XYZ file of C-alpha atoms in Angstrom:
555
model
C 28.300 1.894 -17.569
C 27.180 3.968 -20.570
C 28.803 1.397 -22.901
C 27.140 -1.446 -21.090
C 23.869 0.430 -21.259
C 24.183 0.437 -25.065
C 24.636 -3.369 -25.065
C 21.702 -3.918 -22.628
C 19.463 -1.567 -24.734
C 20.137 -3.581 -27.921
C 19.543 -6.899 -26.099
C 16.366 -5.553 -24.516
C 14.945 -4.735 -28.027
C 15.815 -8.246 -29.247
C 14.249 -9.786 -26.175
C 10.947 -7.825 -26.867
C 10.926 -8.895 -30.479
C 11.672 -12.474 -29.516
C 8.678 -12.589 -27.159
C 6.319 -11.037 -29.771
C 7.440 -13.476 -32.369
C 6.916 -16.358 -29.935
C 3.367 -15.195 -29.498
C 2.894 -15.144 -33.325
C 4.391 -18.630 -33.558
C 2.064 -20.125 -31.000
C -0.928 -18.370 -32.647
C -0.018 -20.044 -35.961
C 0.245 -23.409 -34.155
C -3.177 -22.967 -32.566
C -5.337 -21.398 -35.302
C -3.161 -21.267 -38.392
C -2.717 -17.470 -38.435
C -1.422 -14.662 -36.253
C -2.686 -11.198 -35.369
C -4.947 -9.596 -32.871
C -6.103 -11.881 -30.136
C -9.556 -10.244 -30.308
C -9.846 -11.117 -33.996
C -8.647 -14.559 -33.224
C -11.329 -14.965 -30.521
C -14.061 -13.703 -32.854
C -13.082 -16.267 -35.567
C -13.358 -19.172 -33.166
C -16.706 -21.000 -32.423
C -18.092 -20.147 -29.010
C -17.320 -23.561 -27.461
C -13.650 -23.161 -28.382
C -13.603 -19.572 -27.230
C -14.908 -20.847 -23.845
C -12.503 -23.743 -23.500
C -9.218 -22.305 -24.871
C -8.483 -19.869 -22.033
C -9.167 -22.547 -19.392
C -6.912 -25.090 -21.140
C -4.243 -22.384 -21.590
C -4.505 -21.538 -17.840
C -4.050 -25.188 -16.861
C -0.980 -25.492 -19.120
C 0.471 -22.220 -17.759
C -0.098 -23.383 -14.161
C 1.665 -26.658 -14.836
C 4.701 -24.621 -16.101
C 4.597 -22.437 -13.042
C 4.629 -25.484 -10.794
C 7.768 -26.700 -12.578
C 9.342 -23.283 -12.123
C 8.668 -23.309 -8.346
C 10.618 -26.496 -7.987
C 13.774 -24.828 -9.141
C 15.970 -23.374 -6.366
C 15.635 -19.526 -6.220
C 18.521 -17.946 -4.447
C 17.927 -14.376 -5.568
C 15.125 -11.991 -6.318
C 12.870 -13.306 -9.118
C 11.245 -10.001 -9.842
C 13.351 -7.369 -11.559
C 11.975 -4.575 -9.371
C 13.091 -6.458 -6.252
C 16.486 -7.208 -7.785
C 16.976 -3.535 -8.547
C 15.597 -1.969 -5.355
C 16.505 -4.373 -2.522
C 18.529 -7.191 -4.190
C 21.952 -7.487 -5.638
C 20.774 -7.486 -9.262
C 21.034 -11.235 -9.653
C 17.966 -12.717 -11.421
C 17.645 -16.524 -11.575
C 17.670 -17.391 -15.289
C 15.924 -20.791 -15.415
C 13.120 -19.773 -12.972
C 12.316 -16.672 -14.930
C 12.430 -18.299 -18.366
C 9.911 -20.824 -17.089
C 7.696 -17.988 -15.682
C 7.905 -16.158 -19.055
C 6.873 -19.318 -20.905
C 3.952 -19.674 -18.564
C 3.052 -16.073 -19.392
C 3.304 -16.810 -23.001
C 0.775 -19.638 -22.642
C -1.692 -17.452 -20.749
C -1.412 -14.695 -23.394
C -1.887 -16.778 -26.442
C -4.880 -18.620 -25.007
C -6.644 -15.351 -24.443
C -5.842 -14.469 -20.881
C -6.687 -10.810 -20.033
C -3.214 -9.807 -19.104
C -0.445 -7.547 -20.356
C 2.351 -9.094 -22.367
C 4.662 -6.175 -21.520
C 5.447 -7.221 -17.966
C 7.056 -10.452 -19.316
C 8.848 -8.520 -22.017
C 10.401 -6.241 -19.337
C 11.197 -9.172 -17.118
C 13.029 -10.953 -20.104
C 14.903 -7.750 -20.949
C 15.957 -7.385 -17.346
C 17.048 -10.960 -17.148
C 19.212 -10.560 -20.177
C 20.839 -7.528 -18.490
C 21.480 -9.543 -15.338
C 23.160 -12.283 -17.331
C 25.495 -9.747 -19.034
C 26.358 -8.073 -15.677
C 27.195 -11.375 -14.054
C 29.297 -12.439 -17.013
C 31.307 -9.220 -16.617
C 31.488 -9.749 -12.797
C 30.062 -6.374 -12.033
C 29.718 -5.379 -8.381
C 26.151 -5.398 -6.920
C 25.740 -1.642 -7.300
C 26.591 -1.591 -10.998
C 24.675 -4.885 -11.564
C 21.502 -3.372 -10.167
C 21.872 -0.312 -12.360
C 22.425 -2.652 -15.424
C 19.314 -4.461 -14.617
C 17.433 -1.183 -14.314
C 18.771 -0.398 -17.784
C 17.342 -3.667 -19.105
C 13.919 -2.752 -17.562
C 13.915 0.674 -19.144
C 14.891 -0.962 -22.516
C 11.985 -3.355 -22.243
C 9.345 -0.616 -21.460
C 10.670 1.521 -24.296
C 10.514 -1.460 -26.739
C 6.923 -2.229 -25.737
C 5.516 1.144 -25.854
C 7.694 3.226 -28.192
C 8.373 5.599 -25.361
C 12.083 5.985 -24.519
C 11.759 9.018 -22.149
C 8.816 7.304 -20.315
C 10.744 4.052 -20.149
C 13.666 5.746 -18.344
C 11.218 7.577 -16.017
C 9.312 4.374 -15.348
C 12.359 2.806 -13.699
C 13.468 6.101 -12.168
C 10.101 7.092 -10.583
C 8.662 3.629 -9.732
C 11.586 1.293 -9.180
C 14.515 3.528 -8.072
C 12.371 6.353 -6.546
C 15.010 9.046 -7.090
C 16.343 11.067 -10.043
C 20.107 10.872 -9.855
C 22.111 11.657 -12.980
C 24.548 8.785 -12.395
C 21.542 6.400 -12.724
C 19.352 8.359 -15.140
C 22.116 8.737 -17.752
C 22.519 4.932 -18.378
C 18.775 4.519 -18.257
C 18.288 7.088 -21.045
C 21.094 5.538 -23.138
C 19.554 2.052 -22.869
C 16.113 3.365 -23.695
C 17.239 5.377 -26.788
C 19.322 2.383 -28.092
C 16.300 0.064 -27.607
C 13.989 2.422 -29.430
C 16.423 2.913 -32.403
C 16.824 -0.856 -32.646
C 13.068 -1.550 -32.634
C 12.609 1.019 -35.457
C 15.134 -0.773 -37.650
C 13.272 -4.049 -37.770
C 10.759 -4.624 -40.531
C 7.081 -4.464 -39.615
C 7.656 -1.979 -36.792
C 4.705 0.272 -35.828
C 3.769 2.063 -32.703
C 1.585 0.132 -30.144
C -1.191 2.675 -30.197
C -2.238 4.600 -33.339
C -3.008 7.961 -31.879
C -5.205 10.408 -33.784
C -4.197 14.043 -33.973
C -5.123 15.618 -30.702
C -7.328 18.761 -30.884
C -6.513 22.135 -29.423
C -8.221 22.638 -26.058
C -9.541 26.144 -25.333
C -11.134 27.830 -22.243
C -13.654 26.198 -20.104
C -13.118 22.812 -21.599
C -9.941 22.426 -19.620
C -12.241 22.189 -16.475
C -13.803 19.067 -17.998
C -10.311 17.423 -18.146
C -9.937 18.213 -14.394
C -13.279 16.449 -13.885
C -11.887 13.427 -15.799
C -8.875 13.418 -13.479
C -11.184 13.429 -10.434
C -13.110 10.477 -11.902
C -9.933 8.509 -12.663
C -8.655 9.211 -9.184
C -11.898 8.026 -7.596
C -12.044 4.844 -9.707
C -8.346 3.763 -9.555
C -8.192 2.619 -5.846
C -11.317 0.460 -6.251
C -9.830 -1.087 -9.371
C -6.600 -1.936 -7.506
C -8.636 -3.164 -4.569
C -10.621 -5.474 -6.862
C -7.511 -6.968 -8.306
C -6.004 -7.487 -4.797
C -9.204 -9.122 -3.478
C -9.338 -11.369 -6.463
C -5.861 -12.705 -5.659
C -6.749 -13.227 -2.059
C -9.899 -15.106 -3.005
C -8.060 -17.403 -5.364
C -5.226 -18.023 -2.880
C -7.841 -18.814 -0.061
C -9.227 -21.767 -2.127
C -6.051 -23.675 -1.623
C -6.387 -25.108 -5.098
C -3.210 -26.189 -7.011
C -1.896 -23.606 -9.464
C -3.094 -25.350 -12.625
C -6.616 -25.512 -11.236
C -6.603 -21.846 -10.172
C -5.252 -20.680 -13.522
C -7.776 -22.961 -15.296
C -10.693 -21.475 -13.405
C -9.414 -17.954 -14.111
C -9.156 -18.772 -17.772
C -12.697 -20.283 -17.717
C -14.069 -16.978 -16.357
C -12.357 -15.190 -19.295
C -13.851 -17.747 -21.670
C -17.354 -17.267 -20.256
C -17.023 -13.406 -20.616
C -15.625 -13.876 -24.227
C -18.793 -15.778 -25.398
C -20.663 -12.455 -25.537
C -17.750 -9.996 -25.683
C -14.584 -11.305 -27.421
C -12.897 -7.977 -26.780
C -11.918 -9.190 -23.273
C -9.283 -11.354 -24.812
C -5.656 -10.131 -24.719
C -4.293 -6.815 -23.361
C -6.664 -4.608 -25.305
C -4.449 -2.985 -27.881
C -6.831 -3.410 -30.805
C -9.851 -2.336 -28.791
C -8.297 0.876 -27.606
C -7.262 1.632 -31.160
C -10.809 1.085 -32.210
C -12.144 3.430 -29.570
C -9.678 6.133 -30.725
C -10.751 5.881 -34.385
C -14.290 4.514 -34.598
C -17.540 5.566 -33.012
C -18.702 3.328 -30.132
C -22.051 3.484 -28.303
C -21.976 4.392 -24.753
C -23.474 1.124 -23.731
C -21.108 -0.967 -25.747
C -18.164 0.764 -24.054
C -19.627 0.231 -20.621
C -20.203 -3.454 -21.221
C -16.701 -4.094 -22.604
C -15.196 -2.090 -19.685
C -16.952 -3.950 -16.929
C -16.286 -7.449 -18.499
C -12.720 -6.489 -19.218
C -12.192 -5.656 -15.532
C -13.633 -8.927 -14.533
C -11.511 -10.849 -16.956
C -8.376 -9.051 -15.780
C -9.173 -9.635 -12.099
C -9.740 -13.392 -12.890
C -6.567 -13.740 -14.959
C -4.174 -11.936 -12.545
C -5.982 -13.071 -9.400
C -5.603 -16.743 -10.350
C -1.878 -16.314 -10.487
C -1.136 -15.942 -14.182
C 2.262 -14.343 -14.901
C 1.999 -10.990 -16.671
C 1.433 -7.336 -16.113
C -1.679 -5.198 -15.613
C 0.029 -2.100 -17.140
C -1.667 -2.386 -20.530
C -5.076 -3.556 -19.180
C -4.913 -0.466 -16.936
C -4.412 1.786 -20.012
C -7.447 -0.006 -21.547
C -9.540 0.831 -18.438
C -8.390 4.444 -18.661
C -9.174 4.728 -22.296
C -12.708 3.202 -21.840
C -13.359 5.444 -18.800
C -12.275 8.487 -20.852
C -14.456 7.449 -23.699
C -17.448 7.229 -21.432
C -16.754 10.525 -19.886
C -16.059 12.196 -23.195
C -19.279 10.870 -24.672
C -21.232 12.113 -21.749
C -19.705 15.528 -21.882
C -20.253 15.624 -25.647
C -23.922 14.787 -25.142
C -24.275 17.580 -22.497
C -22.180 20.212 -24.358
C -22.099 19.238 -28.038
C -20.888 22.587 -29.307
C -18.121 23.219 -26.848
C -16.359 19.911 -26.290
C -13.860 17.951 -28.325
C -14.473 14.535 -29.690
C -14.579 11.638 -27.222
C -11.214 10.209 -28.399
C -9.434 13.189 -26.867
C -10.863 12.234 -23.426
C -9.858 8.567 -24.227
C -6.256 9.655 -24.681
C -6.152 11.728 -21.508
C -7.996 9.138 -19.605
C -5.319 6.599 -20.277
C -2.770 8.810 -18.647
C -4.881 9.965 -15.779
C -5.826 6.451 -14.769
C -2.299 5.185 -15.181
C -1.089 8.044 -12.991
C -3.555 7.199 -10.276
C -2.827 3.419 -10.279
C 0.941 3.560 -10.489
C 1.517 6.687 -8.308
C 3.812 7.940 -10.993
C 2.148 10.950 -12.631
C 5.392 12.221 -14.390
C 5.949 8.857 -16.071
C 2.273 8.713 -17.194
C 2.470 12.269 -18.655
C 5.573 11.577 -20.624
C 4.291 8.197 -21.884
C 1.012 9.692 -23.380
C 2.996 12.668 -24.727
C 5.395 10.331 -26.464
C 2.585 8.243 -27.886
C 0.770 11.275 -29.320
C 3.818 13.537 -30.107
C 1.423 16.452 -29.693
C 2.022 19.539 -27.621
C -1.722 20.254 -27.566
C -2.153 17.287 -25.268
C 0.072 18.491 -22.541
C -2.076 20.957 -20.718
C -5.204 18.710 -20.279
C -2.952 15.725 -19.716
C -0.896 17.336 -16.934
C -3.997 18.563 -15.173
C -5.763 15.254 -15.344
C -2.722 13.248 -14.257
C -1.830 15.340 -11.276
C -5.413 15.665 -10.110
C -5.986 11.896 -10.463
C -2.877 11.064 -8.583
C -3.727 13.298 -5.585
C -7.396 12.165 -5.481
C -6.372 8.461 -5.519
C -3.793 9.140 -2.762
C -6.435 10.827 -0.598
C -8.634 7.784 -0.868
C -6.179 4.968 -0.560
C -2.397 4.716 -0.930
C -2.519 1.469 -2.904
C -0.430 1.240 -6.013
C -0.090 -1.176 -8.886
C 3.415 -1.962 -7.777
C 4.169 -3.063 -4.194
C 7.537 -1.401 -4.125
C 5.850 1.941 -4.590
C 3.589 1.284 -1.625
C 6.667 0.301 0.484
C 8.567 3.433 -0.587
C 5.603 5.682 0.454
C 5.279 3.811 3.783
C 9.078 4.174 4.398
C 8.959 7.866 3.668
C 6.045 8.408 6.096
C 7.975 6.585 8.747
C 11.111 8.500 8.112
C 9.235 11.745 8.513
C 7.821 10.467 11.842
C 11.271 9.346 12.969
C 12.741 12.768 12.137
C 10.279 14.314 14.480
C 10.721 11.715 17.199
C 11.449 13.132 20.714
C 12.892 11.247 23.629
C 9.303 11.085 25.093
C 8.449 8.376 22.592
C 11.468 6.193 23.587
C 11.190 6.349 27.344
C 11.347 3.029 29.334
C 10.744 2.609 33.120
C 13.707 3.475 35.317
C 13.812 0.517 37.751
C 17.006 1.688 39.644
C 15.664 4.766 41.411
C 16.070 5.728 45.123
C 15.299 8.792 47.178
C 17.898 10.909 48.837
C 17.173 9.663 52.377
C 17.207 5.948 51.462
C 19.660 3.794 53.575
C 23.027 2.706 52.187
C 21.825 -0.949 52.322
C 19.129 -0.090 49.715
C 21.864 1.052 47.366
C 23.805 -2.169 47.735
C 20.764 -4.333 47.218
C 19.826 -2.336 44.134
C 23.241 -3.036 42.604
C 23.012 -6.640 43.477
C 19.611 -6.950 41.751
C 20.366 -5.012 38.656
C 23.605 -5.158 36.550
C 23.925 -1.374 36.125
C 26.590 1.156 36.663
C 24.505 3.890 38.135
C 21.475 4.274 40.522
C 19.376 7.360 40.016
C 18.592 9.559 42.999
C 15.491 11.700 43.290
C 14.066 13.954 46.056
C 10.614 13.567 47.636
C 9.054 15.488 44.549
C 10.725 12.905 42.228
C 13.058 15.538 40.862
C 16.380 14.124 39.481
C 19.290 14.902 41.793
C 22.094 12.843 40.455
C 23.458 9.325 40.516
C 25.306 6.875 42.817
C 27.987 5.033 40.919
C 28.697 1.379 41.423
C 32.413 2.200 41.431
C 32.142 4.394 44.517
C 29.938 1.824 46.376
C 32.449 -0.888 45.555
C 35.310 1.131 46.904
C 33.544 1.619 50.200
C 32.645 -2.102 50.501
C 36.197 -3.265 50.002
C 37.540 -1.152 52.802
C 38.434 -3.292 55.829
C 37.428 -0.622 58.396
C 34.686 1.932 57.953
C 34.192 4.493 60.622
C 30.548 4.958 59.705
C 28.031 4.020 57.083
C 27.980 6.714 54.336
C 24.754 8.394 53.146
C 23.420 8.620 49.614
C 23.983 12.333 49.769
C 27.629 11.778 50.548
C 27.962 9.501 47.509
C 25.822 11.504 45.125
C 27.261 12.677 41.813
C 25.308 15.767 40.904
C 27.061 16.361 37.519
C 25.599 13.733 35.322
C 24.281 13.894 31.735
C 20.540 13.554 31.267
C 17.993 13.744 28.476
C 14.852 15.972 28.440
C 11.518 14.672 27.117
C 11.467 17.097 24.213
C 15.046 16.495 23.135
C 15.471 15.363 19.444
C 17.208 12.138 18.260
C 20.328 14.011 17.098
C 20.795 15.903 20.297
C 20.381 12.732 22.363
C 22.791 10.863 20.118
C 25.505 13.504 20.860
C 25.069 12.913 24.570
C 25.321 9.129 24.184
C 28.525 9.479 22.165
C 30.140 11.018 25.240
C 28.530 8.580 27.723
C 29.991 5.227 28.459
C 26.753 3.534 29.620
C 23.826 1.873 27.881
C 21.226 4.265 29.242
C 20.516 7.854 30.294
C 17.902 9.339 32.499
C 15.069 11.398 30.985
C 13.453 14.343 32.823
C 10.574 16.480 31.928
C 12.681 19.601 31.355
C 15.672 21.382 32.779
C 13.335 23.756 34.635
C 11.239 20.847 35.957
C 13.685 17.924 36.286
C 11.095 15.322 37.271
C 12.517 11.923 36.358
C 10.306 10.240 33.732
C 12.435 7.089 33.043
C 15.401 6.134 30.901
C 16.272 5.914 27.213
C 18.501 2.929 26.043
C 21.276 3.539 23.574
C 20.380 0.463 21.601
C 16.767 1.751 20.947
C 18.036 5.161 19.946
C 20.629 3.753 17.530
C 17.994 1.334 16.049
C 15.690 4.253 15.356
C 18.565 6.265 13.907
C 19.658 3.470 11.512
C 16.051 3.014 10.352
C 15.968 6.730 9.586
C 19.289 6.708 7.671
C 18.674 3.416 5.774
C 15.365 3.376 3.806
C 15.457 -0.308 3.041
C 15.407 -1.116 6.731
C 12.321 1.048 7.482
């Protein structure tokens, strides 16, 4: 697997480079030059700036419609293929989706290009694994290596790339998985650095040393990011719901989303693209507070319109943009209040990127490592760790939404497993329909067995305390006798030594009793000291709960 991780890391870097070159090629086709999408938008007349995102959205929607006509027999998303699938990613379907994403990006859509880069890298890994006839477990791991290579190639962050897949997609840090992920990430990073024209995505300034009380301000930034992140995710989710509710065809929806971006770009061209150049400008140039606020609000609207309309791409990089802008606003405010004791606003911009990313992805460790790798500064670690952790917990207190559905599902599964571990038999009790009192006539016993296909009838006294059972086998033996001197009583047929459950018994204790019991159900009493019959627990329900506890994917 380590050797295959090397191959996949190299291919992941090539896939990322190919996607970037495709963007440049389409830019040359459209406007005769390549470069920043923001600069491209500024150079265009406002009518073209208005129309291009809409036309690009319609074209992207037509490609998506073509993609949906292809038969998909596997998980189309790399996260699903890794976490719950068998690692098989449909090639034709994903290549069409990636081409659709390419059209949305080049036409100015406010969406991240990295999502498609990672998807393309993971698809290449799936192809390699299928050609080598790897079993599903290894194929899933190889696809995970491809995803890590894609993240690394996009952000120049090999450690964060490995932790992205580990923390968000896999949800566990096991060395047999983490080792190949690191290898793929490192090889991808080395490959990217060998190509001419390579440069880091973000040009980070030297981070200042933070002293004393100013650390508390970064905690405040973490609180702000944690408060804003759930509402940002809620806006993106509601945008998708609104566009879907229209019932419009995909090309119309993507065209309308593009038109909204075009309208925003008439006044603020900075809403085009994923925001790389704007963030770099905030980090190195002075911006007014009002200018940052306007760009931030319109960028959020443009991102919600692009992703909500159904455009293919990621919101990872736009999320970093929002975090940087939020940090800039906070830093400028604190610098205005405490000019002599606060760092420059760019320091808050850098930490804000990490804090907002931690809050939206529910992956604080990955966010910390990514910003650290981007800055390569030890001074950033203390304020960054505080802000990311605080933002994560504040966001989780408000809402457990996450940028990735697989994270939400994992948190939901974890909560349910905790509940299942504490489940007592009281929660699984069903009514016991086959119950008779000690003084009931023998004819009632026979009628009970005729009406219900059971092996045992439960017997209670007048206070409803469990006394034992009458077995079908014993009743049948009496009925087949040709001569009976007298009709037996229930007390004479009673089997007092019979296993039963108590209401407070745990699942594991009950399972041990069922393993020794031949029937489908067992009676449940309040306690051994007070054996009032409460009902029965069925083996099938208990086993179902136990399987859900043992198998996370089934929860």
